[in-house]
Short mmCIF file of C-alpha atoms in Angstrom, two decimals:
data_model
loop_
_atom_site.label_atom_id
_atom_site.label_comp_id
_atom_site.label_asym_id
_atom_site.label_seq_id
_atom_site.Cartn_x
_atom_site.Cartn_y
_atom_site.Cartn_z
CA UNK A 1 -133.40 -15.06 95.18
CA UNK A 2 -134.07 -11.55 94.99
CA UNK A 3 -136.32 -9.21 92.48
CA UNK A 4 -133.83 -6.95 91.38
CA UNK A 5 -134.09 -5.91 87.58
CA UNK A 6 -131.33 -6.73 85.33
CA UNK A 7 -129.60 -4.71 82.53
CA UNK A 8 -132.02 -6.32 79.95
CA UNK A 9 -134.86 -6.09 81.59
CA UNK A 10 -135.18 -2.37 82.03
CA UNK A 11 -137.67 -0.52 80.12
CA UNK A 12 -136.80 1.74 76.97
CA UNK A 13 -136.69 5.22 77.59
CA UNK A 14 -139.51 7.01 75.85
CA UNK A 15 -137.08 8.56 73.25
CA UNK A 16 -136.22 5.24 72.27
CA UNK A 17 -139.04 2.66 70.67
CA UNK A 18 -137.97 -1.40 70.21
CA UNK A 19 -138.95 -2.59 66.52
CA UNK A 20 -137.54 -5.46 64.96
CA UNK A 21 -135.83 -6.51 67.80
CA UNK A 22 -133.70 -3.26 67.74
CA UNK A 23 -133.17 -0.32 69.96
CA UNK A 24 -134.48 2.33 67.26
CA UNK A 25 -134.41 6.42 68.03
CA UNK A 26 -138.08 7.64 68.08
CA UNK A 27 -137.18 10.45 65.58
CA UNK A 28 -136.19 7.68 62.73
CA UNK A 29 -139.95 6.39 62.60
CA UNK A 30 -141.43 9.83 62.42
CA UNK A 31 -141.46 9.75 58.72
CA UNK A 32 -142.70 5.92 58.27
CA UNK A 33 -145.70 6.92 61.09
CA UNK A 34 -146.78 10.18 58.70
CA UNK A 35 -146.52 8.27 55.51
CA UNK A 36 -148.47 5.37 57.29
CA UNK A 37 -151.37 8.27 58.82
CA UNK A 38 -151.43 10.00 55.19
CA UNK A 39 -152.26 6.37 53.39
CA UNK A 40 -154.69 6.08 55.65
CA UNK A 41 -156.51 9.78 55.01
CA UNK A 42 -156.37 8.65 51.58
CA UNK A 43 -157.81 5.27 51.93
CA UNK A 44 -161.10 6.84 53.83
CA UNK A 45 -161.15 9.72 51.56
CA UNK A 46 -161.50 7.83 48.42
CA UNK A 47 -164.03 4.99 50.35
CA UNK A 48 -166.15 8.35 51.43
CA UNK A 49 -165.80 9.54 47.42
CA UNK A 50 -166.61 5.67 46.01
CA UNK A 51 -169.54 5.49 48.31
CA UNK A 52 -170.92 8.92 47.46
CA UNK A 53 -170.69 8.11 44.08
CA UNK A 54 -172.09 4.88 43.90
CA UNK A 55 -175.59 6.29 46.02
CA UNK A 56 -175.90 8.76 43.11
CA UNK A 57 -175.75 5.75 40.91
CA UNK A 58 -178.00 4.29 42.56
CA UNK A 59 -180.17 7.42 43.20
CA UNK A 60 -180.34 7.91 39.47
CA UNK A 61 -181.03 4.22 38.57
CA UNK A 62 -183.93 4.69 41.18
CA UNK A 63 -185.02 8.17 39.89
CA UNK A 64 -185.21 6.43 35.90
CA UNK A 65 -187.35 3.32 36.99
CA UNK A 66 -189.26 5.36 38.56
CA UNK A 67 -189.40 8.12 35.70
CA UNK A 68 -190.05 5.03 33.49
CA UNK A 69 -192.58 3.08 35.37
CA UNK A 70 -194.61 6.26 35.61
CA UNK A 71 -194.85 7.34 31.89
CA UNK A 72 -195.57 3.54 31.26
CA UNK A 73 -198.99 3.81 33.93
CA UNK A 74 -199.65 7.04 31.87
CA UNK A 75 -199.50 5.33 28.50
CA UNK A 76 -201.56 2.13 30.22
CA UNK A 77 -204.19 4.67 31.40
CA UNK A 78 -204.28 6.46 28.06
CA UNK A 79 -204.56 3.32 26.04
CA UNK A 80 -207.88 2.12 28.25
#
């Protein structure tokens, strides 16, 4: 028994990247990885924009109950 590496069990060379059980060129995912990075950009980009807008909802629904609330302690004093 020895430890010597076969034909099949030698490693890729780093031009070369394995992917669905086939020896692919690195070059032929560069376009899938970019696509993959921009959709990504996108995704956090429009979670940053949803979430911005939805604490100046909330900012304004805060600003109006408490625009409301104090014109209604104004009235309540004014009516005593």
């Amino acid at each position: 028994m020895s430890n010597e590496t076969k034909g099949t069990d030698q490693l890729a060379s780093t031009r070369h990247r394995k992917g669905s059980g086939k020896l692919r060129h690195i070059w032929s995912e560069i376009p899938t990885r970019l696509q993959q990075l921009l959709d990504g950009v996108r995704h956090r980009r429009l979670r940053a924009l949803a979430r911005t807008a939805g604490y100046g909802v909330l900012r304004g629904a805060a600003s109006t109950v408490g625009a409301s609330g104090t014109a209604w302690i104004i009235w309540w004093i004014q009516q005593r």
